[in-house]
């Protein structure tokens, strides 16, 4: 209908806040950055309820050199204390970086560590599945390097351990995973795979779309390329994650046009293994849960 459901500005308690991803279907993660610290809260824009999220977990890493793409604006402002704290949708589990390049999973209510792993530079892009059952992150399989040796690592919400989910580096000399997205049912991950580029973060780089089955570890490459690195100059696109349809049958993404002067938005139908263009020069960032 075009009716605004809720409208709110960028201030709470007369302070400037940033808005980040949804924690669950009702709750946003909002962040205040001040006094060299990051203060995340959960905020329900419908009930106006919000509460402080605990950040002072034991031995948490609070220095430079770590960006899990969760508090980008704060980290660009050199605010690290309280950053990189990843809560699950129920707010009963948290994953955070500890000193010594250790990633820790904590039971929030009991304040008990359920699992931990040491990863080169703590890995990248830790994200919970929508159902909160699992968290994955991308990390180097080689402790001596942090680039070109990417693998997925996974941990269940109850532990007892992080485990390596993929073996891509046993098949390719160079492996880059630039971005990914959980399927709605938490059983698959759509991700950008590049086994050729020296630096897949170069603006406008295209990688191959692939699907990872969480239960079997099987990877299916779809033999189709899409934008896997953010573009900020002639073409503006900042959201590189593949976008799943609510029923998990389709994936939407952006692909550079053949003249490289624009881009197309494509949808892959996984039930028929076909792809089709839906529009041009628009940034795909989300999918409606149902028809209006």
mmCIF file of C-alpha atoms in Angstrom:
data_model
loop_
_atom_site.group_PDB
_atom_site.id
_atom_site.type_symbol
_atom_site.label_atom_id
_atom_site.label_comp_id
_atom_site.label_asym_id
_atom_site.label_seq_id
_atom_site.Cartn_x
_atom_site.Cartn_y
_atom_site.Cartn_z
ATOM 1 C CA UNK A 1 0.000 0.000 0.000
ATOM 2 C CA UNK A 2 3.003 2.300 0.334
ATOM 3 C CA UNK A 3 2.067 3.076 3.938
ATOM 4 C CA UNK A 4 5.019 3.640 6.274
ATOM 5 C CA UNK A 5 4.879 1.069 9.063
ATOM 6 C CA UNK A 6 7.227 2.879 11.389
ATOM 7 C CA UNK A 7 9.382 5.973 11.049
ATOM 8 C CA UNK A 8 12.212 6.829 13.400
ATOM 9 C CA UNK A 9 15.246 9.062 13.259
ATOM 10 C CA UNK A 10 18.891 8.524 14.123
ATOM 11 C CA UNK A 11 18.734 9.604 17.743
ATOM 12 C CA UNK A 12 17.959 7.846 20.983
ATOM 13 C CA UNK A 13 18.437 9.529 24.332
ATOM 14 C CA UNK A 14 19.829 12.568 22.470
ATOM 15 C CA UNK A 15 22.729 10.524 21.133
ATOM 16 C CA UNK A 16 23.720 9.654 17.553
ATOM 17 C CA UNK A 17 23.179 6.003 16.681
ATOM 18 C CA UNK A 18 23.853 3.847 13.657
ATOM 19 C CA UNK A 19 21.521 1.128 12.402
ATOM 20 C CA UNK A 20 22.895 -2.236 11.377
ATOM 21 C CA UNK A 21 21.457 -5.600 10.430
ATOM 22 C CA UNK A 22 18.313 -7.158 11.863
ATOM 23 C CA UNK A 23 19.084 -9.536 14.729
ATOM 24 C CA UNK A 24 15.746 -11.249 14.136
ATOM 25 C CA UNK A 25 12.441 -10.392 12.466
ATOM 26 C CA UNK A 26 11.493 -7.906 15.202
ATOM 27 C CA UNK A 27 14.790 -6.533 16.432
ATOM 28 C CA UNK A 28 17.463 -4.282 14.963
ATOM 29 C CA UNK A 29 21.024 -3.931 16.168
ATOM 30 C CA UNK A 30 21.667 -0.236 16.794
ATOM 31 C CA UNK A 31 25.038 1.155 17.787
ATOM 32 C CA UNK A 32 26.161 4.306 19.541
ATOM 33 C CA UNK A 33 29.820 5.242 19.145
ATOM 34 C CA UNK A 34 31.238 7.668 21.680
ATOM 35 C CA UNK A 35 34.102 7.996 24.133
ATOM 36 C CA UNK A 36 36.218 5.608 22.044
ATOM 37 C CA UNK A 37 33.707 2.790 22.586
ATOM 38 C CA UNK A 38 30.977 0.959 20.725
ATOM 39 C CA UNK A 39 27.675 0.582 22.578
ATOM 40 C CA UNK A 40 25.387 -1.874 20.734
ATOM 41 C CA UNK A 41 21.762 -2.324 21.723
ATOM 42 C CA UNK A 42 18.867 -4.373 20.483
ATOM 43 C CA UNK A 43 15.995 -2.154 19.343
ATOM 44 C CA UNK A 44 12.417 -3.065 18.455
ATOM 45 C CA UNK A 45 11.192 -0.231 16.206
ATOM 46 C CA UNK A 46 7.562 -1.281 16.724
ATOM 47 C CA UNK A 47 7.488 -1.337 20.541
ATOM 48 C CA UNK A 48 10.344 1.195 20.926
ATOM 49 C CA UNK A 49 12.007 -1.161 23.408
ATOM 50 C CA UNK A 50 15.767 -1.368 23.413
ATOM 51 C CA UNK A 51 18.370 -2.743 25.744
ATOM 52 C CA UNK A 52 22.130 -2.664 26.121
ATOM 53 C CA UNK A 53 24.037 -5.683 24.811
ATOM 54 C CA UNK A 54 26.918 -6.866 26.960
ATOM 55 C CA UNK A 55 30.333 -6.293 25.368
ATOM 56 C CA UNK A 56 32.821 -6.740 28.223
ATOM 57 C CA UNK A 57 33.306 -10.469 27.773
ATOM 58 C CA UNK A 58 36.441 -12.121 29.284
ATOM 59 C CA UNK A 59 39.719 -11.455 27.438
ATOM 60 C CA UNK A 60 37.918 -9.750 24.533
ATOM 61 C CA UNK A 61 40.188 -8.238 21.897
ATOM 62 C CA UNK A 62 39.836 -4.444 21.866
ATOM 63 C CA UNK A 63 42.687 -3.296 19.659
ATOM 64 C CA UNK A 64 43.167 -2.341 16.012
ATOM 65 C CA UNK A 65 43.453 -4.804 13.165
ATOM 66 C CA UNK A 66 40.095 -6.550 13.331
ATOM 67 C CA UNK A 67 36.950 -5.780 11.331
ATOM 68 C CA UNK A 68 34.192 -8.379 11.158
ATOM 69 C CA UNK A 69 32.094 -6.012 8.981
ATOM 70 C CA UNK A 70 29.658 -5.548 11.834
ATOM 71 C CA UNK A 71 30.670 -2.114 13.142
ATOM 72 C CA UNK A 72 32.259 -0.625 10.036
ATOM 73 C CA UNK A 73 31.558 3.014 10.803
ATOM 74 C CA UNK A 74 32.811 2.713 14.373
ATOM 75 C CA UNK A 75 35.988 0.950 13.315
ATOM 76 C CA UNK A 76 36.651 3.548 10.621
ATOM 77 C CA UNK A 77 36.452 6.072 13.466
ATOM 78 C CA UNK A 78 39.010 3.940 15.366
ATOM 79 C CA UNK A 79 36.512 2.808 18.008
ATOM 80 C CA UNK A 80 37.292 -0.817 18.851
ATOM 81 C CA UNK A 81 36.170 -1.320 22.433
ATOM 82 C CA UNK A 82 32.825 -3.100 22.307
ATOM 83 C CA UNK A 83 33.000 -3.792 18.573
ATOM 84 C CA UNK A 84 32.830 -7.144 16.747
ATOM 85 C CA UNK A 85 30.361 -8.722 19.184
ATOM 86 C CA UNK A 86 27.986 -11.054 17.299
ATOM 87 C CA UNK A 87 24.721 -12.074 19.005
ATOM 88 C CA UNK A 88 22.420 -14.814 17.773
ATOM 89 C CA UNK A 89 18.726 -14.085 16.963
ATOM 90 C CA UNK A 90 17.607 -15.122 20.472
ATOM 91 C CA UNK A 91 20.295 -13.005 22.188
ATOM 92 C CA UNK A 92 21.265 -16.073 24.254
ATOM 93 C CA UNK A 93 24.512 -16.820 22.401
ATOM 94 C CA UNK A 94 27.370 -14.527 21.507
ATOM 95 C CA UNK A 95 30.545 -14.948 19.463
ATOM 96 C CA UNK A 96 33.419 -12.557 20.028
ATOM 97 C CA UNK A 97 37.186 -12.248 19.425
ATOM 98 C CA UNK A 98 39.515 -13.036 22.307
ATOM 99 C CA UNK A 99 43.175 -12.205 22.715
ATOM 100 C CA UNK A 100 45.519 -14.564 20.886
ATOM 101 C CA UNK A 101 43.397 -14.712 17.710
ATOM 102 C CA UNK A 102 40.830 -16.901 19.465
ATOM 103 C CA UNK A 103 37.141 -16.863 18.542
ATOM 104 C CA UNK A 104 34.841 -17.770 21.436
ATOM 105 C CA UNK A 105 31.192 -18.902 21.629
ATOM 106 C CA UNK A 106 29.463 -18.009 24.920
ATOM 107 C CA UNK A 107 26.183 -18.962 26.578
ATOM 108 C CA UNK A 108 24.972 -15.466 27.509
ATOM 109 C CA UNK A 109 22.725 -16.434 30.417
ATOM 110 C CA UNK A 110 25.235 -18.770 32.075
ATOM 111 C CA UNK A 111 28.257 -16.721 30.908
ATOM 112 C CA UNK A 112 29.883 -20.032 30.006
ATOM 113 C CA UNK A 113 32.196 -20.707 27.059
ATOM 114 C CA UNK A 114 30.766 -23.415 24.818
ATOM 115 C CA UNK A 115 33.457 -23.568 22.120
ATOM 116 C CA UNK A 116 36.563 -21.762 20.907
ATOM 117 C CA UNK A 117 39.041 -21.881 18.037
ATOM 118 C CA UNK A 118 42.262 -20.111 17.097
ATOM 119 C CA UNK A 119 42.119 -18.674 13.568
ATOM 120 C CA UNK A 120 44.521 -16.405 11.644
ATOM 121 C CA UNK A 121 43.384 -12.843 12.420
ATOM 122 C CA UNK A 122 40.142 -14.224 13.878
ATOM 123 C CA UNK A 123 38.668 -14.943 10.427
ATOM 124 C CA UNK A 124 36.046 -12.804 8.679
ATOM 125 C CA UNK A 125 32.301 -12.278 8.301
ATOM 126 C CA UNK A 126 30.868 -14.331 11.203
ATOM 127 C CA UNK A 127 27.106 -14.718 10.650
ATOM 128 C CA UNK A 128 24.356 -16.663 12.373
ATOM 129 C CA UNK A 129 21.784 -18.611 10.399
ATOM 130 C CA UNK A 130 18.280 -17.113 10.568
ATOM 131 C CA UNK A 131 17.139 -19.856 12.932
ATOM 132 C CA UNK A 132 20.119 -19.251 15.223
ATOM 133 C CA UNK A 133 21.228 -22.882 15.101
ATOM 134 C CA UNK A 134 24.656 -22.349 13.536
ATOM 135 C CA UNK A 135 27.263 -19.678 12.958
ATOM 136 C CA UNK A 136 29.802 -19.737 10.150
ATOM 137 C CA UNK A 137 32.787 -17.556 9.399
ATOM 138 C CA UNK A 138 35.440 -17.437 6.709
ATOM 139 C CA UNK A 139 39.045 -17.999 7.723
ATOM 140 C CA UNK A 140 42.353 -19.060 6.270
ATOM 141 C CA UNK A 141 43.078 -22.765 6.417
ATOM 142 C CA UNK A 142 46.792 -21.942 6.583
ATOM 143 C CA UNK A 143 48.017 -20.381 9.856
ATOM 144 C CA UNK A 144 50.911 -18.753 7.974
ATOM 145 C CA UNK A 145 48.741 -16.684 5.637
ATOM 146 C CA UNK A 146 45.442 -14.798 5.787
ATOM 147 C CA UNK A 147 44.797 -14.414 2.062
ATOM 148 C CA UNK A 148 43.995 -16.846 -0.713
ATOM 149 C CA UNK A 149 43.376 -19.840 1.563
ATOM 150 C CA UNK A 150 39.736 -19.310 2.514
ATOM 151 C CA UNK A 151 37.504 -21.973 4.027
ATOM 152 C CA UNK A 152 34.197 -21.967 5.906
ATOM 153 C CA UNK A 153 34.230 -22.859 9.594
ATOM 154 C CA UNK A 154 31.031 -23.655 11.510
ATOM 155 C CA UNK A 155 29.878 -23.987 15.114
ATOM 156 C CA UNK A 156 26.523 -25.098 16.536
ATOM 157 C CA UNK A 157 24.789 -22.828 19.048
ATOM 158 C CA UNK A 158 25.557 -25.414 21.763
ATOM 159 C CA UNK A 159 29.107 -26.208 20.658
ATOM 160 C CA UNK A 160 31.046 -28.213 21.495
ATOM 161 C CA UNK A 161 33.563 -27.111 18.859
ATOM 162 C CA UNK A 162 34.219 -25.068 15.752
ATOM 163 C CA UNK A 163 34.941 -27.302 12.805
ATOM 164 C CA UNK A 164 36.157 -26.791 9.274
ATOM 165 C CA UNK A 165 33.244 -27.130 6.865
ATOM 166 C CA UNK A 166 34.945 -26.988 3.431
ATOM 167 C CA UNK A 167 38.120 -28.355 1.788
ATOM 168 C CA UNK A 168 38.443 -25.942 -1.130
ATOM 169 C CA UNK A 169 42.143 -25.309 -0.562
ATOM 170 C CA UNK A 170 42.837 -28.991 -1.140
ATOM 171 C CA UNK A 171 41.472 -28.581 -4.672
ATOM 172 C CA UNK A 172 42.694 -25.108 -5.644
ATOM 173 C CA UNK A 173 45.976 -23.261 -5.075
ATOM 174 C CA UNK A 174 44.121 -20.008 -4.396
ATOM 175 C CA UNK A 175 40.687 -19.681 -2.815
ATOM 176 C CA UNK A 176 38.886 -16.411 -2.104
ATOM 177 C CA UNK A 177 35.412 -16.240 -0.538
ATOM 178 C CA UNK A 178 34.343 -12.614 -0.714
ATOM 179 C CA UNK A 179 30.758 -12.654 0.584
ATOM 180 C CA UNK A 180 27.931 -15.058 1.370
ATOM 181 C CA UNK A 181 24.360 -15.400 2.624
ATOM 182 C CA UNK A 182 22.508 -18.085 4.604
ATOM 183 C CA UNK A 183 19.444 -19.668 3.023
ATOM 184 C CA UNK A 184 16.196 -18.990 4.945
ATOM 185 C CA UNK A 185 16.040 -22.571 6.250
ATOM 186 C CA UNK A 186 19.649 -22.515 7.458
ATOM 187 C CA UNK A 187 20.613 -25.542 5.362
ATOM 188 C CA UNK A 188 22.596 -23.861 2.569
ATOM 189 C CA UNK A 189 24.935 -20.943 1.957
ATOM 190 C CA UNK A 190 25.193 -18.996 -1.292
ATOM 191 C CA UNK A 191 28.663 -17.507 -1.690
ATOM 192 C CA UNK A 192 31.078 -15.886 -4.130
ATOM 193 C CA UNK A 193 34.012 -18.146 -4.995
ATOM 194 C CA UNK A 194 37.121 -16.981 -6.828
ATOM 195 C CA UNK A 195 40.051 -19.334 -7.492
ATOM 196 C CA UNK A 196 41.892 -17.113 -9.974
ATOM 197 C CA UNK A 197 42.070 -13.459 -8.885
ATOM 198 C CA UNK A 198 45.030 -12.330 -6.813
ATOM 199 C CA UNK A 199 42.835 -9.767 -5.046
ATOM 200 C CA UNK A 200 39.052 -10.315 -5.256
ATOM 201 C CA UNK A 201 38.388 -7.099 -3.316
ATOM 202 C CA UNK A 202 39.330 -4.925 -6.293
ATOM 203 C CA UNK A 203 36.319 -2.809 -7.202
ATOM 204 C CA UNK A 204 33.967 -4.552 -9.590
ATOM 205 C CA UNK A 205 35.578 -7.996 -9.395
ATOM 206 C CA UNK A 206 33.240 -10.794 -10.442
ATOM 207 C CA UNK A 207 33.340 -14.228 -8.859
ATOM 208 C CA UNK A 208 31.414 -17.427 -9.434
ATOM 209 C CA UNK A 209 28.185 -18.067 -7.531
ATOM 210 C CA UNK A 210 28.271 -21.310 -5.544
ATOM 211 C CA UNK A 211 26.005 -23.143 -3.107
ATOM 212 C CA UNK A 212 27.255 -24.960 0.002
ATOM 213 C CA UNK A 213 25.168 -27.702 1.627
ATOM 214 C CA UNK A 214 25.693 -27.426 5.398
ATOM 215 C CA UNK A 215 24.905 -31.046 6.203
ATOM 216 C CA UNK A 216 27.036 -32.741 3.531
ATOM 217 C CA UNK A 217 29.656 -30.066 2.808
ATOM 218 C CA UNK A 218 28.917 -30.492 -0.903
ATOM 219 C CA UNK A 219 29.523 -27.434 -3.081
ATOM 220 C CA UNK A 220 27.666 -26.744 -6.321
ATOM 221 C CA UNK A 221 29.068 -24.060 -8.616
ATOM 222 C CA UNK A 222 26.414 -22.448 -10.786
ATOM 223 C CA UNK A 223 28.795 -21.387 -13.591
ATOM 224 C CA UNK A 224 27.560 -17.804 -13.490
ATOM 225 C CA UNK A 225 29.427 -14.694 -12.416
ATOM 226 C CA UNK A 226 28.308 -11.754 -10.322
ATOM 227 C CA UNK A 227 29.714 -8.670 -8.620
ATOM 228 C CA UNK A 228 31.636 -9.783 -5.541
ATOM 229 C CA UNK A 229 33.469 -6.558 -4.635
ATOM 230 C CA UNK A 230 31.855 -3.260 -3.682
ATOM 231 C CA UNK A 231 31.757 -0.562 -6.354
ATOM 232 C CA UNK A 232 31.908 3.087 -5.363
ATOM 233 C CA UNK A 233 32.849 5.108 -8.434
ATOM 234 C CA UNK A 234 31.088 5.046 -11.815
ATOM 235 C CA UNK A 235 28.653 2.408 -10.568
ATOM 236 C CA UNK A 236 27.305 2.444 -7.030
ATOM 237 C CA UNK A 237 26.738 -0.947 -5.433
ATOM 238 C CA UNK A 238 27.614 -1.654 -1.819
ATOM 239 C CA UNK A 239 25.600 -4.791 -1.014
ATOM 240 C CA UNK A 240 27.374 -7.763 -2.570
ATOM 241 C CA UNK A 241 25.651 -10.542 -0.641
ATOM 242 C CA UNK A 242 23.525 -12.907 -2.720
ATOM 243 C CA UNK A 243 19.837 -12.411 -1.835
ATOM 244 C CA UNK A 244 17.678 -15.484 -1.194
ATOM 245 C CA UNK A 245 13.941 -15.619 -1.866
ATOM 246 C CA UNK A 246 11.904 -16.390 1.290
ATOM 247 C CA UNK A 247 11.226 -19.972 0.152
ATOM 248 C CA UNK A 248 14.878 -20.601 -0.705
ATOM 249 C CA UNK A 249 14.160 -21.495 -4.326
ATOM 250 C CA UNK A 250 15.751 -18.431 -5.960
ATOM 251 C CA UNK A 251 18.805 -16.211 -5.536
ATOM 252 C CA UNK A 252 19.141 -12.610 -6.718
ATOM 253 C CA UNK A 253 22.417 -10.824 -7.431
ATOM 254 C CA UNK A 254 24.081 -8.156 -9.593
ATOM 255 C CA UNK A 255 26.294 -8.884 -12.608
ATOM 256 C CA UNK A 256 28.401 -6.470 -14.637
ATOM 257 C CA UNK A 257 27.039 -5.740 -18.103
ATOM 258 C CA UNK A 258 29.108 -6.877 -21.063
ATOM 259 C CA UNK A 259 30.275 -3.292 -21.705
ATOM 260 C CA UNK A 260 31.186 -2.952 -18.004
ATOM 261 C CA UNK A 261 29.431 0.435 -17.949
ATOM 262 C CA UNK A 262 26.438 -0.772 -15.989
ATOM 263 C CA UNK A 263 25.096 -3.885 -14.372
ATOM 264 C CA UNK A 264 22.164 -6.238 -14.554
ATOM 265 C CA UNK A 265 20.157 -7.743 -11.716
ATOM 266 C CA UNK A 266 19.646 -11.461 -12.245
ATOM 267 C CA UNK A 267 17.661 -14.187 -10.507
ATOM 268 C CA UNK A 268 18.703 -17.830 -10.493
ATOM 269 C CA UNK A 269 15.915 -20.375 -10.075
ATOM 270 C CA UNK A 270 17.449 -23.346 -8.290
ATOM 271 C CA UNK A 271 14.519 -25.637 -9.084
ATOM 272 C CA UNK A 272 14.947 -25.283 -12.853
ATOM 273 C CA UNK A 273 18.646 -24.297 -13.016
ATOM 274 C CA UNK A 274 17.829 -21.215 -15.077
ATOM 275 C CA UNK A 275 18.799 -17.570 -14.726
ATOM 276 C CA UNK A 276 16.970 -14.494 -15.981
ATOM 277 C CA UNK A 277 17.421 -10.717 -15.865
ATOM 278 C CA UNK A 278 14.865 -8.746 -13.859
ATOM 279 C CA UNK A 279 16.186 -5.178 -14.114
ATOM 280 C CA UNK A 280 19.286 -3.045 -14.719
ATOM 281 C CA UNK A 281 21.370 -0.682 -12.601
ATOM 282 C CA UNK A 282 19.473 -1.363 -9.372
ATOM 283 C CA UNK A 283 21.082 -2.675 -6.215
ATOM 284 C CA UNK A 284 19.566 -5.954 -4.941
ATOM 285 C CA UNK A 285 19.446 -5.801 -1.149
ATOM 286 C CA UNK A 286 16.355 -7.713 -0.010
ATOM 287 C CA UNK A 287 13.295 -9.763 -0.885
ATOM 288 C CA UNK A 288 9.698 -9.187 0.218
ATOM 289 C CA UNK A 289 8.350 -11.937 2.449
ATOM 290 C CA UNK A 290 5.056 -12.017 0.544
ATOM 291 C CA UNK A 291 3.304 -10.276 -2.302
ATOM 292 C CA UNK A 292 1.716 -6.904 -1.424
#
